[in-house]
Amino acid sequence: MNNKQNILLAFYGDDFTGSTDALEFITRAGAKAVLFIEPPTAEQLLQFPDIDVIGVAGKTRALSPAQMQEILLPAFEQLKASGAKQVHYKVCSTFDSSATVGSIGKAIDCGATVFPNKLIPVIGGMPALGRYCLFGNLFARMGIGSNGKIYRLDRHPSMSKHPVTPADESDLRLHIGKQTEKKIGLIDITQLDLPVEQWKEALTDEEVILVDTMYEEQLTKVGEWMNDLEEEKTLFSVGGSGVEAALGNYWNEKGLLTKVSEWKKPVKATPLLVVSGSCSPVTAAQIAWAKSNDFEEVIIDAQKIVDEGTVDAAVLNHVAVFLQKQKNVLVHTGSKQTENLSSEKLGAALGIIAKHAVLHSNVKRVVVAGGDTSSYAARAMGIDAVEMIAPIVSGAPLCKAYSKNKKINGLEVNFKGGQVGAEDYFGLF
């Protein structure tokens, strides 16, 4: 990897939607940031000579700890070799994980193996997304970018019933503590008012330190603290896009980056293709809105796709015909399945459908909904990297795709997690 570029930050996201969330907030801070599907080679980086931030959209959220370790150790080594001053393992803002799937504890252990910092920061909240960490407990708004109610995580109507990693513990120290043997401490909301120099006085022998976050203005001080911890070595950290917001705010204050305050508003796309593997109630409401607002609906047999590993040609043709008639199209899996299905197979199928649509119609913009399936969908579409074009709803920007496939290269894409957006979300495009 090319070490000559001045890389401020490199992040590895546990899924694609979460990675575009991090991409958005560091781009808003003024960084030239590119999100890659895999850790970029030196040749790839040469295409972006003024790059400040490297992102990698991983798929570890859906993997076992053993699978995660096999991927993360070499990936972290590559990001370390970039010379980045900060390296961030980006998790979902609701810390979706367990000891057996998407283990944040395993990611922490891998980071501790590769990076030199003895203390690993974990940033708990992200106010811009309605995520608040108070005395170690995480609270989340129902629907990012909406006016939904705020719930403690273990009582959240959606996250407490997540099909793969249901939230049964709101205290992030206890939640992550089930996934690693490292001792986890806390800088709580009352300590945030103290000067950064005094934060270390609250620490004893912790190896991981969770930081409360309630208000946007607190993030700048968090960024200052992370910059101080960096010293002359790469600092490894964990958290949602609060890490990008904290560092971005601090770098803006210090004049290292200039915040972007104005964006060109994208015109609406006709036709629009939406493919969804999300089973969250937030996305379900958005699907219902789309159906009642002239989107053509195509329901795929998710169980058959997982069992047979193929997509019916009739589905591909059906979608292409609607798009050729300038109809907005919504492809989804119908009512919630009674059992969890393979994120890999389902995501790949959605990606195949989207790619076929782009190759055989005039669609120029695609929305992919669903965190667990998004990484596989992006790979199946043949996307190599994305760059932010404009904000839409916090945490889910509109992006430009880079691809070796000329039809996919330049495609406008939006990757949205299950908790993102109000009911009319698909109508924003």
XYZ file of C-alpha atoms in Angstrom:
429
model
C 0.000 0.000 0.000
C 1.180 3.524 -0.839
C 2.564 5.182 2.305
C 3.396 8.481 0.616
C -0.134 9.850 0.890
C -1.072 11.666 4.077
C -3.902 9.439 5.278
C -5.647 10.936 8.309
C -8.018 8.045 8.919
C -8.691 4.527 7.701
C -11.869 2.755 8.751
C -13.168 -0.785 8.328
C -16.954 -1.093 8.412
C -18.734 -4.234 9.501
C -21.262 -3.845 6.665
C -21.866 -1.612 3.654
C -24.642 0.613 5.001
C -22.651 1.346 8.138
C -19.601 2.117 6.032
C -21.431 4.713 3.939
C -22.609 6.246 7.222
C -18.966 6.761 8.264
C -18.129 7.948 4.740
C -20.791 10.630 4.992
C -19.683 12.203 8.239
C -15.998 12.389 7.412
C -16.827 13.749 3.929
C -19.073 16.373 5.529
C -16.034 17.394 7.584
C -14.220 18.156 4.334
C -12.118 15.034 3.835
C -11.532 13.480 0.427
C -12.787 10.012 1.317
C -13.269 6.877 -0.773
C -14.943 3.690 0.407
C -13.554 0.467 -1.078
C -15.011 -3.032 -1.093
C -11.645 -4.520 -0.087
C -8.518 -2.901 1.429
C -7.159 -0.922 -1.532
C -3.965 -1.749 -3.340
C -1.293 0.852 -4.034
C -2.469 0.935 -7.649
C -6.041 1.711 -6.593
C -4.913 4.521 -4.311
C -2.977 6.121 -7.172
C -6.378 6.863 -8.757
C -7.092 9.188 -5.814
C -3.889 11.206 -5.259
C -5.521 13.706 -2.875
C -7.241 11.154 -0.675
C -7.442 11.886 3.079
C -9.522 8.944 4.284
C -9.657 5.292 3.261
C -12.762 3.269 4.043
C -13.359 -0.446 3.600
C -16.915 -1.783 3.467
C -16.611 -5.188 5.084
C -19.114 -7.939 5.833
C -18.021 -9.001 9.312
C -21.347 -8.114 10.897
C -22.745 -11.386 9.566
C -19.725 -13.616 10.351
C -18.561 -15.878 13.170
C -15.605 -14.805 15.359
C -13.298 -17.275 13.596
C -14.308 -15.937 10.181
C -13.906 -12.363 11.427
C -10.377 -13.011 12.667
C -9.361 -14.538 9.344
C -10.478 -11.366 7.552
C -9.674 -8.646 10.087
C -6.066 -9.460 10.969
C -4.749 -9.013 7.392
C -7.159 -6.127 6.732
C -5.956 -4.255 9.816
C -2.348 -4.883 8.804
C -3.065 -3.336 5.400
C -4.763 -0.310 6.920
C -1.877 0.098 9.349
C 0.534 0.017 6.397
C -1.327 2.960 4.841
C 0.287 5.163 7.472
C -3.111 6.366 8.703
C -2.901 8.201 12.011
C -6.252 6.773 13.116
C -7.765 3.365 12.295
C -11.407 2.773 13.195
C -13.421 -0.452 13.287
C -16.829 0.928 12.396
C -19.823 -0.859 13.924
C -23.547 -0.241 13.634
C -24.648 2.709 15.779
C -26.777 0.259 17.770
C -23.747 -2.036 18.291
C -25.463 -5.012 16.611
C -23.386 -8.048 17.603
C -23.172 -11.107 19.802
C -20.537 -13.555 21.001
C -21.290 -15.753 17.966
C -22.193 -13.296 15.164
C -20.436 -10.036 14.294
C -18.563 -10.005 17.607
C -17.314 -6.510 18.418
C -15.208 -8.112 21.133
C -13.416 -10.224 18.533
C -12.755 -7.098 16.450
C -11.278 -5.429 19.547
C -9.050 -8.436 20.175
C -7.857 -8.383 16.545
C -7.169 -4.654 16.767
C -5.179 -5.117 19.960
C -3.029 -7.694 18.155
C -2.174 -5.372 15.260
C -2.077 -1.865 16.723
C 0.222 -0.487 19.440
C -2.190 1.498 21.606
C -2.674 -0.014 25.044
C -6.019 1.743 25.524
C -8.741 1.193 22.898
C -11.449 3.893 22.789
C -15.042 2.882 22.104
C -17.274 5.854 21.242
C -20.778 5.001 22.411
C -23.166 7.540 20.911
C -23.863 9.460 17.716
C -26.332 12.288 18.424
C -26.879 13.138 14.731
C -28.357 9.650 14.266
C -30.421 9.671 17.447
C -27.979 7.438 19.346
C -27.194 8.509 22.900
C -24.885 6.844 25.428
C -25.517 7.746 29.057
C -23.622 6.111 31.956
C -22.684 3.353 29.544
C -26.256 2.638 28.446
C -27.233 3.118 24.813
C -30.504 4.727 23.765
C -31.749 4.801 20.161
C -34.403 6.712 18.279
C -36.907 4.652 16.320
C -35.969 5.467 12.726
C -32.845 7.470 11.909
C -33.805 10.758 10.293
C -37.345 10.527 11.662
C -39.257 11.880 14.657
C -39.552 8.468 16.280
C -39.436 7.920 20.019
C -36.194 7.197 21.856
C -35.859 3.862 23.661
C -33.243 2.190 25.800
C -31.653 -0.340 23.467
C -32.954 -3.477 25.184
C -36.491 -2.046 25.015
C -36.251 -0.745 21.454
C -39.199 -2.101 19.405
C -36.933 -3.049 16.507
C -33.469 -3.713 17.946
C -34.739 -5.843 20.831
C -36.297 -8.097 18.173
C -33.449 -8.068 15.627
C -33.610 -11.410 13.758
C -29.896 -12.178 14.145
C -28.549 -10.178 17.108
C -31.467 -9.058 19.306
C -30.440 -6.417 21.851
C -30.893 -7.848 25.346
C -28.452 -5.527 27.147
C -28.249 -1.729 26.914
C -25.055 -1.307 28.963
C -22.378 -1.463 26.297
C -19.731 -2.489 28.830
C -21.719 -5.605 29.636
C -22.737 -6.177 26.021
C -19.167 -6.039 24.676
C -17.895 -7.717 27.827
C -19.682 -10.902 26.733
C -17.495 -10.904 23.622
C -13.992 -10.177 24.971
C -12.060 -10.801 28.161
C -10.522 -7.330 28.123
C -11.403 -5.023 31.014
C -13.775 -2.248 29.925
C -13.970 1.131 31.658
C -16.088 4.242 31.147
C -15.693 7.976 30.765
C -19.217 8.957 31.764
C -21.361 11.954 30.980
C -20.260 13.834 34.112
C -16.574 13.426 33.267
C -17.028 14.801 29.744
C -17.212 18.324 31.189
C -13.703 17.989 32.626
C -10.611 18.976 30.610
C -9.334 16.156 28.407
C -6.131 15.995 30.463
C -8.173 14.875 33.479
C -9.935 12.019 31.701
C -6.921 9.772 32.223
C -7.256 10.238 35.975
C -10.472 8.225 35.857
C -8.657 5.262 34.350
C -6.917 2.457 36.204
C -6.037 -0.786 34.453
C -8.699 -0.764 31.709
C -7.740 -1.959 28.240
C -10.914 -0.676 26.574
C -12.619 2.595 27.468
C -16.220 3.409 26.529
C -17.050 7.106 26.138
C -20.563 8.447 26.784
C -21.951 10.830 24.164
C -25.193 12.794 24.486
C -24.683 16.047 22.604
C -23.070 17.031 19.319
C -20.794 19.588 20.971
C -19.196 16.891 23.107
C -17.767 15.178 20.046
C -15.086 17.809 19.444
C -13.610 17.118 22.867
C -13.772 13.371 22.174
C -11.857 14.011 18.945
C -9.251 16.012 20.872
C -8.819 13.130 23.323
C -8.403 10.628 20.488
C -5.845 12.883 18.845
C -3.893 13.076 22.129
C -3.984 9.279 22.490
C -2.591 8.937 18.991
C 0.773 10.494 19.933
C 3.243 9.274 17.302
C 1.574 5.916 16.663
C -1.576 4.757 14.918
C -4.595 4.768 17.247
C -7.117 1.945 16.883
C -10.690 2.718 17.970
C -14.178 1.198 17.807
C -17.655 2.687 17.499
C -20.291 4.022 15.146
C -19.846 7.092 12.965
C -19.436 9.114 16.164
C -15.718 8.421 15.625
C -15.762 10.186 12.234
C -17.869 13.017 13.637
C -15.539 13.463 16.625
C -12.329 13.448 14.599
C -13.889 15.548 11.839
C -15.086 18.183 14.316
C -11.670 18.366 15.940
C -9.835 18.557 12.619
C -12.224 21.340 11.559
C -11.461 23.250 14.761
C -7.726 22.890 14.151
C -8.016 23.891 10.488
C -6.809 20.548 9.191
C -10.066 20.107 7.266
C -12.675 22.622 6.091
C -16.269 21.605 6.763
C -18.584 21.316 3.744
C -21.742 23.314 4.445
C -23.443 23.328 1.021
C -24.270 20.406 -1.261
C -25.844 20.334 -4.696
C -29.311 18.854 -4.293
C -29.757 15.751 -6.478
C -32.703 15.734 -8.859
C -35.157 12.870 -8.528
C -34.389 9.791 -10.578
C -36.873 8.232 -12.985
C -37.002 5.313 -12.959
C -35.749 4.349 -9.483
C -34.914 0.809 -8.420
C -35.125 -0.205 -4.755
C -33.971 -3.661 -3.617
C -34.579 -4.583 0.009
C -33.432 -7.439 2.194
C -34.327 -5.588 5.393
C -36.949 -7.004 7.735
C -37.029 -4.077 10.183
C -40.392 -2.425 10.969
C -38.914 0.894 9.786
C -38.240 -0.510 6.316
C -41.604 -2.316 6.335
C -43.342 1.041 6.732
C -41.256 2.458 3.874
C -42.207 -0.466 1.646
C -45.884 0.100 2.455
C -45.489 3.783 1.539
C -43.833 2.917 -1.768
C -46.584 0.454 -2.680
C -49.216 3.128 -2.111
C -47.238 5.688 -4.123
C -47.021 4.053 -7.542
C -43.966 1.832 -7.098
C -44.282 -1.452 -8.976
C -43.785 -4.297 -6.495
C -41.784 -7.432 -7.229
C -41.693 -9.979 -4.386
C -38.936 -12.574 -4.515
C -39.034 -16.010 -2.909
C -36.236 -15.603 -0.378
C -36.414 -19.176 0.848
C -36.140 -20.562 -2.685
C -33.200 -18.269 -3.450
C -31.364 -19.439 -0.333
C -32.154 -23.107 -1.013
C -31.272 -23.076 -4.718
C -28.756 -20.214 -4.859
C -30.255 -18.739 -8.029
C -32.604 -15.944 -9.113
C -35.458 -16.781 -11.473
C -34.980 -15.310 -14.939
C -38.630 -14.282 -14.810
C -37.869 -11.965 -11.886
C -34.953 -10.349 -13.716
C -37.048 -9.783 -16.830
C -40.033 -8.541 -14.827
C -37.911 -5.859 -13.133
C -36.239 -4.793 -16.392
C -39.582 -4.433 -18.208
C -41.019 -2.175 -15.500
C -37.908 0.008 -15.574
C -37.971 0.207 -19.371
C -41.501 1.603 -19.007
C -40.109 4.312 -16.684
C -41.790 2.784 -13.628
C -40.228 2.980 -10.173
C -39.652 -0.577 -8.940
C -39.450 -2.068 -5.448
C -37.991 -5.566 -5.076
C -38.314 -7.141 -1.632
C -38.761 -10.423 0.199
C -42.392 -10.081 1.248
C -43.539 -10.791 4.779
C -40.949 -11.592 7.460
C -39.570 -15.114 7.305
C -40.181 -17.488 10.193
C -36.483 -18.293 10.341
C -33.265 -16.429 9.663
C -31.983 -16.805 6.129
C -28.468 -16.527 4.747
C -27.497 -12.855 4.467
C -24.846 -13.836 1.927
C -27.159 -15.668 -0.464
C -30.021 -13.199 -0.123
C -27.752 -10.166 -0.459
C -26.003 -11.637 -3.492
C -29.391 -12.293 -5.121
C -30.474 -8.683 -4.596
C -27.172 -7.533 -6.082
C -27.663 -9.767 -9.116
C -31.144 -8.327 -9.633
C -29.838 -4.770 -9.361
C -26.917 -5.417 -11.715
C -29.154 -7.046 -14.329
C -31.515 -4.080 -14.122
C -28.714 -1.578 -14.710
C -27.328 -3.579 -17.633
C -30.719 -4.064 -19.313
C -32.585 -0.816 -18.648
C -31.982 2.904 -18.291
C -31.927 2.978 -14.489
C -29.246 5.351 -13.167
C -29.927 5.197 -9.432
C -30.363 2.204 -7.108
C -31.314 2.085 -3.426
C -30.244 -0.976 -1.415
C -31.995 -1.446 1.939
C -30.750 -3.784 4.665
C -27.548 -3.779 6.696
C -26.867 -7.520 6.899
C -27.356 -8.061 3.144
C -25.860 -4.825 1.789
C -22.200 -5.881 1.608
C -23.052 -8.969 -0.410
C -25.366 -6.978 -2.698
C -22.634 -4.413 -3.442
C -20.152 -7.161 -4.309
C -22.631 -8.919 -6.584
C -23.278 -5.618 -8.374
C -19.585 -5.405 -9.228
C -18.937 -2.249 -7.206
C -15.269 -1.678 -6.330
C -15.612 1.611 -4.422
C -17.977 4.522 -3.758
C -17.625 8.223 -3.080
C -20.252 10.488 -1.505
C -22.238 12.773 -3.824
C -24.707 14.387 -1.422
C -26.470 13.820 1.912
C -30.023 12.480 1.868
C -30.848 11.356 5.420
C -28.123 11.307 8.077
C -26.139 8.103 7.824
C -27.222 7.124 4.301
C -25.711 9.405 1.635
C -26.149 9.245 -2.108
C -22.925 7.911 -3.617
C -21.177 7.440 -6.961
C -20.031 3.905 -7.701
C -16.669 2.955 -9.204
C -16.540 -0.313 -11.117
C -14.596 -2.116 -13.815
C -17.988 -2.669 -15.487
C -18.672 0.414 -17.609
C -22.436 0.233 -17.008
C -21.988 0.116 -13.219
C -19.197 2.708 -13.151
C -20.790 6.082 -12.328
C -24.060 4.541 -11.090
C -25.688 6.501 -8.276
C -26.270 4.258 -5.265
C -27.748 4.630 -1.808
C -27.223 1.992 0.880
C -29.615 2.296 3.817
C -29.686 0.367 7.072
C -32.906 -1.047 8.437
C -33.278 1.735 11.017
C -32.789 4.640 8.595
C -35.457 7.041 7.399
C -39.069 8.116 7.741
C -41.938 6.362 5.948
C -41.487 8.360 2.738
C -37.754 7.564 2.498
C -37.925 5.994 -0.984
C -39.795 9.080 -2.190
C -36.715 11.232 -1.525
C -34.962 9.808 -4.589
